[in-house]
Coordinates of C-alpha atoms and ligand atoms in Angstrom, one line a residue:
M1 CA 6.7 32.3 0.4
S2 CA 5.6 32.6 -2.6
F3 CA 2.2 30.2 -2.1
T4 CA 0.0 30.2 0.2
T5 CA -1.4 26.3 2.5
S6 CA -4.2 26.3 4.6
N7 CA -6.4 23.5 5.5
H8 CA -9.4 22.5 3.3
K9 CA -12.3 24.0 4.8
N10 CA -14.4 20.5 5.0
S11 CA -10.7 18.8 6.7
K12 CA -7.7 19.5 8.6
R13 CA -6.5 16.1 6.9
V14 CA -6.9 18.3 3.2
Q15 CA -4.3 20.5 2.9
V16 CA -5.4 23.4 0.4
I17 CA -2.2 24.6 -1.6
S18 CA -3.4 28.3 -3.5
L19 CA -1.1 29.2 -6.3
K20 CA -1.4 33.5 -7.7
E21 CA -1.6 34.6 -11.3
S22 CA 0.8 37.0 -10.8
D23 CA 3.1 33.8 -9.9
L24 CA 1.4 31.5 -12.7
D25 CA 2.1 34.0 -15.2
K26 CA 5.9 33.6 -14.4
L27 CA 5.7 30.5 -15.8
I28 CA 3.7 30.9 -19.2
F29 CA 6.8 32.2 -20.3
P30 CA 8.8 28.9 -19.2
F31 CA 5.9 26.7 -20.7
K32 CA 5.8 28.2 -24.2
K33 CA 9.7 26.3 -24.4
H34 CA 8.3 22.6 -24.7
T35 CA 5.0 21.9 -26.6
I36 CA 2.2 18.9 -25.5
T37 CA 3.6 16.9 -28.1
S38 CA 7.6 17.3 -26.8
L39 CA 6.8 16.5 -23.9
E40 CA 4.4 13.3 -24.5
Y41 CA 7.3 12.2 -26.6
K42 CA 10.9 13.3 -24.6
P43 CA 11.3 12.8 -21.3
F44 CA 13.6 14.5 -20.3
S45 CA 11.1 17.3 -21.2
R46 CA 8.8 16.8 -18.4
F47 CA 11.9 17.2 -15.9
S48 CA 13.1 20.5 -17.4
L49 CA 9.6 21.8 -17.5
A50 CA 9.1 21.0 -13.3
K51 CA 11.9 22.3 -12.7
S52 CA 10.3 25.5 -14.3
L53 CA 7.4 25.0 -12.2
D54 CA 9.8 24.4 -8.7
E55 CA 11.5 27.3 -9.0
V56 CA 9.1 29.5 -9.7
F57 CA 7.8 29.7 -6.4
E58 CA 11.4 29.6 -4.0
N59 CA 12.4 25.8 -5.2
K60 CA 9.5 25.3 -2.4
L61 CA 6.9 24.0 -3.4
S62 CA 8.6 20.5 -4.3
N63 CA 9.9 19.9 -1.0
K64 CA 6.0 20.9 0.6
L65 CA 4.0 18.8 -1.7
V66 CA 6.4 15.3 -1.5
E67 CA 5.9 16.5 2.8
I68 CA 2.3 16.8 3.4
L69 CA 2.5 13.3 0.1
N70 CA 4.1 11.4 3.0
D71 CA 2.0 12.9 5.5
R72 CA -0.2 10.0 7.1
E73 CA -1.3 12.9 9.9
T74 CA -2.5 14.5 6.2
G75 CA -1.4 13.0 2.2
T76 CA -4.1 14.3 0.2
V77 CA -3.4 18.2 -1.1
I78 CA -5.4 19.9 -3.3
I79 CA -3.8 22.9 -5.5
E80 CA -5.6 25.9 -6.4
P81 CA -4.1 27.9 -8.9
E82 CA -6.1 31.2 -10.3
I83 CA -6.8 31.3 -13.6
N84 CA -9.8 32.8 -14.1
N85 CA -7.9 35.0 -17.5
K86 CA -8.3 32.5 -20.3
K87 CA -4.2 32.8 -20.9
F88 CA -4.1 29.8 -18.9
D89 CA -5.9 27.1 -21.5
K90 CA -6.4 24.0 -21.5
D91 CA -2.3 22.6 -22.4
F92 CA -2.0 25.5 -19.6
L93 CA -3.4 22.9 -17.2
V94 CA -1.5 20.1 -19.0
K95 CA 1.3 21.4 -18.6
L96 CA 1.0 21.9 -14.8
S97 CA -0.2 18.6 -14.1
T98 CA 3.1 17.4 -16.0
G99 CA 4.9 20.0 -13.9
L100 CA 3.5 19.2 -10.4
A101 CA 3.7 15.1 -11.0
Y102 CA 7.3 15.4 -12.0
L103 CA 7.9 17.2 -8.9
I104 CA 7.5 14.0 -6.8
G105 CA 8.0 11.2 -9.3
N106 CA 7.8 9.5 -12.6
P107 CA 4.5 8.7 -14.0
N108 CA 3.5 5.1 -14.3
F109 CA 2.6 4.7 -18.0
D110 CA -0.6 4.8 -18.2
L111 CA -2.0 1.9 -21.4
M112 CA -5.9 2.9 -21.6
T113 CA -4.7 6.3 -23.8
G114 CA -0.6 4.6 -24.0
K115 CA 1.2 8.2 -22.5
Y116 CA 2.4 9.5 -19.3
Y117 CA -1.3 10.7 -18.6
A118 CA -5.2 10.5 -19.8
R119 CA -7.5 13.0 -20.5
F120 CA -11.2 11.3 -20.7
H121 CA -14.3 12.6 -20.8
V122 CA -17.8 12.4 -18.6
K123 CA -20.2 13.2 -21.0
H124 CA -24.4 12.0 -20.5
Q125 CA -24.2 9.2 -22.8
D126 CA -21.6 6.4 -22.3
S127 CA -20.7 2.8 -24.0
S128 CA -17.3 2.2 -22.2
D129 CA -17.3 -0.6 -19.6
S130 CA -16.0 1.0 -16.6
Y131 CA -17.7 2.7 -13.9
L132 CA -15.3 6.2 -14.6
R133 CA -17.4 7.5 -16.7
K134 CA -20.7 6.4 -16.0
A135 CA -21.7 9.7 -15.1
Y136 CA -25.1 9.2 -13.2
T137 CA -24.2 6.1 -11.3
N138 CA -21.9 6.2 -8.3
L139 CA -18.4 6.1 -8.5
D140 CA -17.4 4.1 -5.8
L141 CA -14.4 4.8 -3.0
H142 CA -10.9 3.3 -4.5
T143 CA -7.9 3.7 -4.5
D144 CA -5.6 3.4 -8.1
G145 CA -3.7 0.9 -9.7
T146 CA -4.7 -2.5 -7.9
Y147 CA -4.6 -4.0 -11.2
V148 CA -1.5 -3.3 -12.2
K149 CA 2.2 -4.0 -12.1
E150 CA 3.4 -0.8 -11.1
K151 CA 3.5 0.7 -7.8
T152 CA 0.9 3.1 -7.4
D153 CA 2.0 5.3 -4.7
W154 CA -0.3 8.9 -5.7
L155 CA -2.2 9.9 -8.6
I156 CA -3.3 13.6 -9.3
M157 CA -6.7 13.9 -10.7
T158 CA -7.0 17.3 -12.3
K159 CA -10.3 19.8 -13.6
M160 CA -9.3 20.7 -17.4
E161 CA -13.1 21.4 -18.1
E162 CA -17.5 21.1 -17.4
Q163 CA -20.7 22.0 -18.8
G164 CA -23.8 21.2 -18.0
V165 CA -22.5 19.6 -14.7
E166 CA -24.7 19.6 -11.4
N167 CA -23.8 17.5 -7.9
G168 CA -20.9 15.3 -9.3
E169 CA -18.7 15.7 -6.6
S170 CA -15.1 14.0 -5.4
V171 CA -15.3 12.5 -2.6
I172 CA -12.6 11.6 -0.6
L173 CA -11.8 9.1 2.4
H174 CA -9.1 8.9 5.0
L175 CA -7.8 5.0 5.7
D176 CA -7.5 6.4 9.6
D177 CA -10.8 8.0 9.7
W178 CA -13.4 5.3 8.3
E179 CA -15.0 3.0 11.1
H180 CA -14.4 -0.1 10.0
L181 CA -10.4 -0.2 9.2
D182 CA -9.9 -3.1 12.2
E183 CA -12.8 -4.6 12.1
L184 CA -11.8 -5.7 7.7
S185 CA -8.1 -5.0 8.0
N186 CA -7.4 -7.4 10.8
N187 CA -10.2 -10.0 9.0
P188 CA -7.9 -12.5 7.6
V189 CA -9.1 -12.5 4.8
G190 CA -8.3 -9.1 3.8
Q191 CA -4.8 -10.6 3.8
Q192 CA -5.0 -12.8 1.3
D193 CA -4.1 -12.8 -2.3
F194 CA -7.4 -11.7 -4.5
I195 CA -7.1 -12.0 -8.2
W196 CA -7.3 -8.7 -10.2
G197 CA -8.2 -8.8 -13.3
S198 CA -9.3 -4.7 -16.0
P199 CA -11.5 -5.0 -18.7
K200 CA -10.9 -4.5 -21.9
S201 CA -10.4 -0.6 -22.4
K202 CA -7.6 -0.8 -19.7
N203 CA -6.0 -2.5 -22.7
I204 CA -3.7 -4.8 -19.8
E205 CA -3.2 -8.5 -21.0
Y206 CA -2.5 -10.1 -17.2
K207 CA -3.6 -10.3 -14.1
V208 CA -2.2 -9.7 -11.1
Q209 CA -2.5 -11.4 -7.3
H210 CA -2.5 -9.2 -4.0
P211 CA -4.6 -8.4 -0.7
V212 CA -6.2 -5.8 0.1
F213 CA -5.0 -5.2 3.2
R214 CA -0.8 -4.6 3.8
K215 CA 1.4 -2.9 7.2
D216 CA 3.5 -0.2 5.8
K217 CA 7.0 0.4 7.3
D218 CA 5.2 1.9 10.4
G219 CA 2.9 -0.9 11.1
K220 CA 0.2 1.3 9.6
S221 CA -3.0 -0.1 7.7
T222 CA -2.2 0.3 4.0
I223 CA -5.1 -0.7 0.9
S224 CA -5.8 -1.5 -2.1
Y225 CA -9.4 -1.8 -3.4
I226 CA -11.5 -1.1 -6.5
D227 CA -15.1 -2.7 -6.6
Q228 CA -15.0 -4.4 -10.1
F229 CA -11.3 -5.7 -10.8
P230 CA -11.1 -8.5 -8.1
E231 CA -12.1 -11.9 -9.0
P232 CA -13.3 -13.4 -5.9
K233 CA -12.3 -17.5 -6.4
N234 CA -14.6 -18.7 -3.6
M235 CA -17.9 -17.5 -0.9
E236 CA -15.2 -16.5 1.5
Q237 CA -13.9 -14.0 -0.8
G238 CA -17.0 -12.9 -2.4
L239 CA -19.1 -11.5 0.5
F240 CA -14.9 -10.0 2.3
L241 CA -16.1 -8.2 -0.9
Q242 CA -19.1 -6.9 -0.5
R243 CA -18.8 -6.1 3.2
L244 CA -15.6 -4.1 2.4
S245 CA -18.0 -2.5 -0.2
D246 CA -21.0 -1.4 2.1
C247 CA -18.8 -0.6 4.9
L248 CA -16.6 2.3 2.8
E249 CA -20.4 3.7 0.9
E250 CA -21.8 4.0 4.4
S251 CA -19.2 5.7 6.1
K252 CA -19.8 9.3 7.9
N253 CA -16.4 10.3 7.8
K254 CA -16.2 10.7 3.7
I255 CA -15.2 14.2 2.5
E256 CA -17.2 15.5 -0.5
F257 CA -16.4 19.0 -1.9
P258 CA -16.7 20.3 -6.0
L259 CA -13.3 20.8 -7.1
H260 CA -13.3 24.2 -9.0
V261 CA -12.3 23.7 -12.7
G262 CA -8.4 23.8 -13.6
S263 CA -7.3 22.9 -9.9
T264 CA -5.9 19.2 -8.8
I265 CA -6.1 16.9 -6.1
L266 CA -2.7 14.4 -5.5
S267 CA -2.9 12.1 -3.3
N268 CA -1.2 9.0 -1.4
N269 CA -3.1 6.2 -2.9
Y270 CA -1.9 4.7 -0.1
F271 CA -4.1 5.8 2.6
W272 CA -6.6 7.2 0.5
L273 CA -9.6 6.1 -1.7
H274 CA -11.3 8.8 -3.9
G275 CA -14.9 8.4 -6.0
R276 CA -17.3 10.8 -7.1
K277 CA -21.4 11.2 -6.0
P278 CA -23.7 11.1 -9.1
F279 CA -24.5 13.6 -11.6
K280 CA -27.7 15.5 -11.8
E281 CA -28.9 14.2 -15.1
N282 CA -28.9 16.7 -18.2
T283 CA -28.1 15.9 -21.6
N284 CA -25.6 18.8 -22.4
L285 CA -23.2 17.3 -18.5
S286 CA -19.3 17.1 -20.2
R287 CA -16.3 16.8 -17.8
E288 CA -13.3 16.2 -18.9
L289 CA -10.3 15.8 -16.2
L290 CA -6.8 13.6 -17.1
R291 CA -5.1 12.0 -14.1
I292 CA -1.4 10.7 -13.9
R293 CA -0.3 8.3 -11.5
G294 CA 3.0 7.5 -10.9
N295 CA 5.2 6.7 -7.7
F296 CA 7.8 8.3 -6.0
F297 CA 11.4 8.9 -6.7
N298 CA 13.8 7.3 -3.9
Ligands
FE2_1 FE1 -9.5 6.6 -9.4

Protein backbone atom coordinates (compact mmCIF):
# COMPACT_ATOMS: atom_id res chain seq x y z
CA MET A 1 0.00 0.00 0.00
CA SER A 2 1.48 3.32 -0.98
CA PHE A 3 -0.32 5.40 1.61
CA THR A 4 -0.66 4.86 5.33
CA THR A 5 -3.81 5.11 7.42
CA SER A 6 -3.69 5.71 11.16
CA ASN A 7 -5.87 6.99 13.99
CA HIS A 8 -5.69 10.71 14.69
CA LYS A 9 -3.85 11.36 17.95
CA ASN A 10 -6.95 12.97 19.48
CA SER A 11 -9.55 10.41 18.41
CA LYS A 12 -9.78 7.01 16.76
CA ARG A 13 -12.93 8.21 15.00
CA VAL A 14 -10.73 10.38 12.82
CA GLN A 15 -8.54 8.53 10.33
CA VAL A 16 -5.37 10.11 8.97
CA ILE A 17 -4.04 9.24 5.52
CA SER A 18 -0.45 10.35 4.93
CA LEU A 19 0.76 10.84 1.35
CA LYS A 20 4.53 10.69 0.82
CA GLU A 21 6.44 13.21 -1.26
CA SER A 22 7.73 10.46 -3.55
CA ASP A 23 4.13 9.55 -4.46
CA LEU A 24 3.03 13.16 -4.79
CA ASP A 25 5.90 13.56 -7.26
CA LYS A 26 4.18 11.04 -9.48
CA LEU A 27 1.15 13.34 -9.62
CA ILE A 28 3.04 16.33 -11.00
CA PHE A 29 2.97 15.10 -14.60
CA PRO A 30 -0.69 13.97 -14.82
CA PHE A 31 -1.79 17.11 -12.94
CA LYS A 32 0.10 19.31 -15.46
CA LYS A 33 -2.23 18.00 -18.16
CA HIS A 34 -5.09 20.04 -16.64
CA THR A 35 -5.15 23.76 -15.96
CA ILE A 36 -7.38 25.23 -13.27
CA THR A 37 -9.47 26.80 -16.04
CA SER A 38 -9.96 23.51 -17.88
CA LEU A 39 -10.97 21.85 -14.62
CA GLU A 40 -13.49 24.60 -14.01
CA TYR A 41 -14.91 24.54 -17.53
CA LYS A 42 -14.82 20.83 -18.35
CA PRO A 43 -16.38 18.55 -15.75
CA PHE A 44 -15.01 15.39 -17.40
CA SER A 45 -11.43 16.60 -16.88
CA ARG A 46 -11.99 16.35 -13.12
CA PHE A 47 -12.78 12.64 -13.43
CA SER A 48 -9.65 12.07 -15.48
CA LEU A 49 -7.58 13.95 -12.88
CA ALA A 50 -9.13 11.88 -10.07
CA LYS A 51 -8.33 8.66 -11.92
CA SER A 52 -4.67 9.69 -12.17
CA LEU A 53 -4.67 10.31 -8.42
CA ASP A 54 -6.15 6.90 -7.71
CA GLU A 55 -3.68 5.17 -10.05
CA VAL A 56 -0.71 6.59 -8.18
CA PHE A 57 -2.15 4.93 -5.08
CA GLU A 58 -2.76 1.55 -6.73
CA ASN A 59 -6.47 2.34 -7.17
CA LYS A 60 -6.92 1.88 -3.44
CA LEU A 61 -7.39 5.47 -2.34
CA SER A 62 -10.95 5.82 -3.67
CA ASN A 63 -12.13 2.67 -1.91
CA LYS A 64 -10.45 3.70 1.32
CA LEU A 65 -12.04 7.16 1.28
CA VAL A 66 -15.51 5.82 0.53
CA GLU A 67 -15.13 3.15 3.21
CA ILE A 68 -14.11 5.63 5.92
CA LEU A 69 -16.74 8.22 5.02
CA ASN A 70 -19.54 5.63 5.15
CA ASP A 71 -18.40 3.99 8.37
CA ARG A 72 -20.49 5.37 11.22
CA GLU A 73 -17.69 4.56 13.67
CA THR A 74 -15.30 6.91 11.88
CA GLY A 75 -16.69 9.04 9.02
CA THR A 76 -13.89 11.62 8.94
CA VAL A 77 -10.48 11.39 7.29
CA ILE A 78 -7.67 13.92 7.26
CA ILE A 79 -5.38 13.77 4.23
CA GLU A 80 -1.87 14.92 5.07
CA PRO A 81 0.28 15.33 1.97
CA GLU A 82 4.00 15.88 2.50
CA ILE A 83 4.23 19.18 0.61
CA ASN A 84 7.31 20.90 2.04
CA ASN A 85 8.72 21.43 -1.45
CA LYS A 86 7.61 24.59 -3.30
CA LYS A 87 6.64 22.58 -6.40
CA PHE A 88 3.50 21.61 -4.47
CA ASP A 89 1.89 25.01 -4.92
CA LYS A 90 -1.69 26.21 -4.53
CA ASP A 91 -2.71 24.97 -7.98
CA PHE A 92 -1.43 21.56 -6.94
CA LEU A 93 -3.61 21.70 -3.81
CA VAL A 94 -6.70 22.69 -5.83
CA LYS A 95 -6.05 19.71 -8.09
CA LEU A 96 -5.44 17.33 -5.20
CA SER A 97 -8.70 18.42 -3.52
CA THR A 98 -10.52 18.10 -6.84
CA GLY A 99 -9.15 14.59 -7.27
CA LEU A 100 -10.19 13.60 -3.75
CA ALA A 101 -13.70 14.94 -4.36
CA TYR A 102 -14.17 13.09 -7.63
CA LEU A 103 -13.03 9.81 -6.08
CA ILE A 104 -16.06 9.89 -3.79
CA GLY A 105 -18.82 11.73 -5.61
CA ASN A 106 -20.13 14.68 -7.55
CA PRO A 107 -19.64 18.15 -6.07
CA ASN A 108 -22.58 20.51 -5.75
CA PHE A 109 -22.31 23.73 -7.71
CA ASP A 110 -21.13 26.32 -5.18
CA LEU A 111 -23.32 29.38 -5.73
CA MET A 112 -21.08 31.53 -3.55
CA THR A 113 -18.42 31.35 -6.26
CA GLY A 114 -20.23 29.92 -9.29
CA LYS A 115 -17.85 26.94 -9.46
CA TYR A 116 -17.67 23.36 -8.25
CA TYR A 117 -15.49 24.58 -5.38
CA ALA A 118 -14.99 27.74 -3.34
CA ARG A 119 -11.78 29.41 -2.20
CA PHE A 120 -12.05 32.17 0.36
CA HIS A 121 -9.94 34.10 2.88
CA VAL A 122 -10.36 34.76 6.54
CA LYS A 123 -8.60 38.03 7.43
CA HIS A 124 -8.28 40.58 10.22
CA GLN A 125 -11.01 42.76 8.76
CA ASP A 126 -14.30 41.47 7.47
CA SER A 127 -17.45 43.04 6.17
CA SER A 128 -19.24 39.87 5.07
CA ASP A 129 -22.68 38.78 6.19
CA SER A 130 -21.96 35.36 7.70
CA TYR A 131 -19.73 33.89 10.40
CA LEU A 132 -17.61 32.05 7.82
CA ARG A 133 -15.05 34.87 7.54
CA LYS A 134 -15.27 36.41 11.03
CA ALA A 135 -11.83 35.66 12.44
CA TYR A 136 -12.35 36.66 16.05
CA THR A 137 -15.61 34.95 16.78
CA ASN A 138 -16.19 31.25 17.22
CA LEU A 139 -17.52 29.54 14.11
CA ASP A 140 -20.02 27.35 15.94
CA LEU A 141 -20.46 23.65 15.23
CA HIS A 142 -22.64 23.07 12.19
CA THR A 143 -23.20 20.93 9.12
CA ASP A 144 -23.04 22.25 5.54
CA GLY A 145 -25.73 22.58 2.91
CA THR A 146 -28.56 23.27 5.38
CA TYR A 147 -30.09 25.88 3.08
CA VAL A 148 -29.70 24.26 -0.36
CA LYS A 149 -31.88 21.79 -2.25
CA GLU A 150 -28.98 19.53 -3.24
CA LYS A 151 -28.00 16.61 -1.05
CA THR A 152 -24.82 17.37 0.84
CA ASP A 153 -23.46 13.96 1.81
CA TRP A 154 -19.87 15.02 2.41
CA LEU A 155 -17.59 18.00 2.56
CA ILE A 156 -13.95 18.70 1.90
CA MET A 157 -12.04 21.50 3.61
CA THR A 158 -8.45 22.18 2.54
CA LYS A 159 -6.13 24.70 4.14
CA MET A 160 -4.40 26.42 1.22
CA GLU A 161 -2.22 28.92 3.06
CA GLU A 162 -1.97 30.93 6.26
CA GLN A 163 0.06 33.68 7.88
CA GLY A 164 -0.10 35.57 11.15
CA VAL A 165 -2.24 32.79 12.59
CA GLU A 166 -2.46 31.84 16.24
CA ASN A 167 -5.35 29.70 17.45
CA GLY A 168 -8.22 29.29 14.97
CA GLU A 169 -8.08 25.51 15.47
CA SER A 170 -10.48 23.19 13.69
CA VAL A 171 -13.23 21.79 15.90
CA ILE A 172 -15.27 18.73 14.98
CA LEU A 173 -17.80 16.56 16.82
CA HIS A 174 -19.16 13.10 16.02
CA LEU A 175 -22.90 12.99 16.67
CA ASP A 176 -22.63 9.73 18.63
CA ASP A 177 -20.13 11.34 21.04
CA TRP A 178 -22.49 14.19 21.85
CA GLU A 179 -23.87 14.02 25.38
CA HIS A 180 -27.27 15.48 24.39
CA LEU A 181 -28.03 13.43 21.28
CA ASP A 182 -30.84 11.35 22.81
CA GLU A 183 -32.53 14.29 24.49
CA LEU A 184 -32.56 16.55 21.44
CA SER A 185 -32.99 14.07 18.62
CA ASN A 186 -35.99 12.57 20.41
CA ASN A 187 -37.57 15.96 21.11
CA PRO A 188 -40.56 16.23 18.71
CA VAL A 189 -39.56 19.82 17.83
CA GLY A 190 -36.28 18.52 16.42
CA GLN A 191 -38.23 16.44 13.94
CA GLN A 192 -40.48 19.28 12.79
CA ASP A 193 -39.82 21.10 9.54
CA PHE A 194 -37.87 24.32 9.98
CA ILE A 195 -37.51 27.02 7.34
CA TRP A 196 -33.88 27.60 6.25
CA GLY A 197 -32.80 30.75 4.44
CA SER A 198 -29.37 32.26 3.82
CA PRO A 199 -27.75 35.71 3.62
CA LYS A 200 -27.09 37.51 0.33
CA SER A 201 -23.47 36.36 -0.14
CA LYS A 202 -24.63 32.79 -0.60
CA ASN A 203 -26.58 33.76 -3.76
CA ILE A 204 -29.49 31.42 -3.03
CA GLU A 205 -32.86 32.87 -3.94
CA TYR A 206 -35.05 30.20 -2.39
CA LYS A 207 -35.65 28.82 1.10
CA VAL A 208 -35.90 25.15 2.01
CA GLN A 209 -37.71 23.21 4.71
CA HIS A 210 -36.42 20.23 6.64
CA PRO A 211 -36.09 19.03 10.23
CA VAL A 212 -32.87 19.23 12.25
CA PHE A 213 -32.86 15.51 13.09
CA ARG A 214 -33.70 12.55 10.90
CA LYS A 215 -32.96 8.81 10.97
CA ASP A 216 -30.82 7.10 8.35
CA LYS A 217 -31.56 3.67 6.83
CA ASP A 218 -30.07 1.97 9.89
CA GLY A 219 -32.18 4.01 12.30
CA LYS A 220 -29.22 6.15 13.40
CA SER A 221 -29.73 9.87 13.97
CA THR A 222 -28.47 12.38 11.44
CA ILE A 223 -28.30 16.14 11.84
CA SER A 224 -28.62 19.10 9.47
CA TYR A 225 -28.01 22.29 11.42
CA ILE A 226 -26.28 25.66 11.47
CA ASP A 227 -27.06 28.48 13.88
CA GLN A 228 -27.45 31.39 11.45
CA PHE A 229 -29.91 30.12 8.85
CA PRO A 230 -32.99 28.46 10.39
CA GLU A 231 -35.93 30.84 10.70
CA PRO A 232 -37.90 29.72 13.76
CA LYS A 233 -41.60 30.43 13.32
CA ASN A 234 -42.62 30.27 16.97
CA MET A 235 -41.32 30.30 20.56
CA GLU A 236 -41.08 26.53 20.66
CA GLN A 237 -38.77 26.37 17.64
CA GLY A 238 -36.73 29.36 18.83
CA LEU A 239 -36.11 27.87 22.26
CA PHE A 240 -35.32 24.47 20.78
CA LEU A 241 -32.61 25.98 18.57
CA GLN A 242 -31.14 27.92 21.49
CA ARG A 243 -30.91 24.75 23.58
CA LEU A 244 -29.42 22.85 20.65
CA SER A 245 -26.79 25.54 20.11
CA ASP A 246 -25.88 25.69 23.82
CA CYS A 247 -25.67 21.89 24.11
CA LEU A 248 -23.41 21.58 21.08
CA GLU A 249 -21.01 24.30 22.13
CA GLU A 250 -20.69 23.04 25.71
CA SER A 251 -19.92 19.46 24.63
CA LYS A 252 -16.80 18.02 26.27
CA ASN A 253 -16.31 15.59 23.38
CA LYS A 254 -15.38 18.04 20.66
CA ILE A 255 -12.13 17.21 18.90
CA GLU A 256 -9.86 20.23 18.46
CA PHE A 257 -6.68 20.33 16.43
CA PRO A 258 -4.63 22.61 14.19
CA LEU A 259 -4.96 21.61 10.53
CA HIS A 260 -1.62 21.83 8.69
CA VAL A 261 -1.29 23.89 5.53
CA GLY A 262 -1.99 21.59 2.59
CA SER A 263 -4.07 19.18 4.64
CA THR A 264 -7.67 18.31 3.90
CA ILE A 265 -10.52 17.25 6.16
CA LEU A 266 -13.15 15.03 4.54
CA SER A 267 -16.26 14.39 6.60
CA ASN A 268 -19.58 12.66 6.35
CA ASN A 269 -21.98 15.61 6.66
CA TYR A 270 -24.81 13.63 8.33
CA PHE A 271 -23.11 12.67 11.58
CA TRP A 272 -20.15 15.04 11.90
CA LEU A 273 -20.35 18.72 12.83
CA HIS A 274 -17.51 21.15 12.18
CA GLY A 275 -16.48 24.61 13.36
CA ARG A 276 -13.47 26.77 14.21
CA LYS A 277 -12.14 28.47 17.32
CA PRO A 278 -11.50 32.23 17.24
CA PHE A 279 -8.09 33.47 16.06
CA LYS A 280 -5.76 35.59 18.17
CA GLU A 281 -6.04 39.16 16.93
CA ASN A 282 -3.37 40.08 14.38
CA THR A 283 -3.64 42.75 11.66
CA ASN A 284 -1.62 40.51 9.27
CA LEU A 285 -3.87 37.53 9.80
CA SER A 286 -4.69 35.63 6.62
CA ARG A 287 -5.92 32.12 6.06
CA GLU A 288 -7.10 30.75 2.74
CA LEU A 289 -9.42 27.78 2.60
CA LEU A 290 -10.94 25.67 -0.14
CA ARG A 291 -14.19 23.83 0.22
CA ILE A 292 -16.08 21.32 -1.89
CA ARG A 293 -19.40 19.75 -0.91
CA GLY A 294 -21.24 17.05 -2.72
CA ASN A 295 -23.07 13.77 -2.89
CA PHE A 296 -21.81 10.22 -3.16
CA PHE A 297 -21.82 8.38 -6.47
CA ASN A 298 -24.58 5.73 -6.45
FE1 LIG B 1 -19.16 24.66 7.17
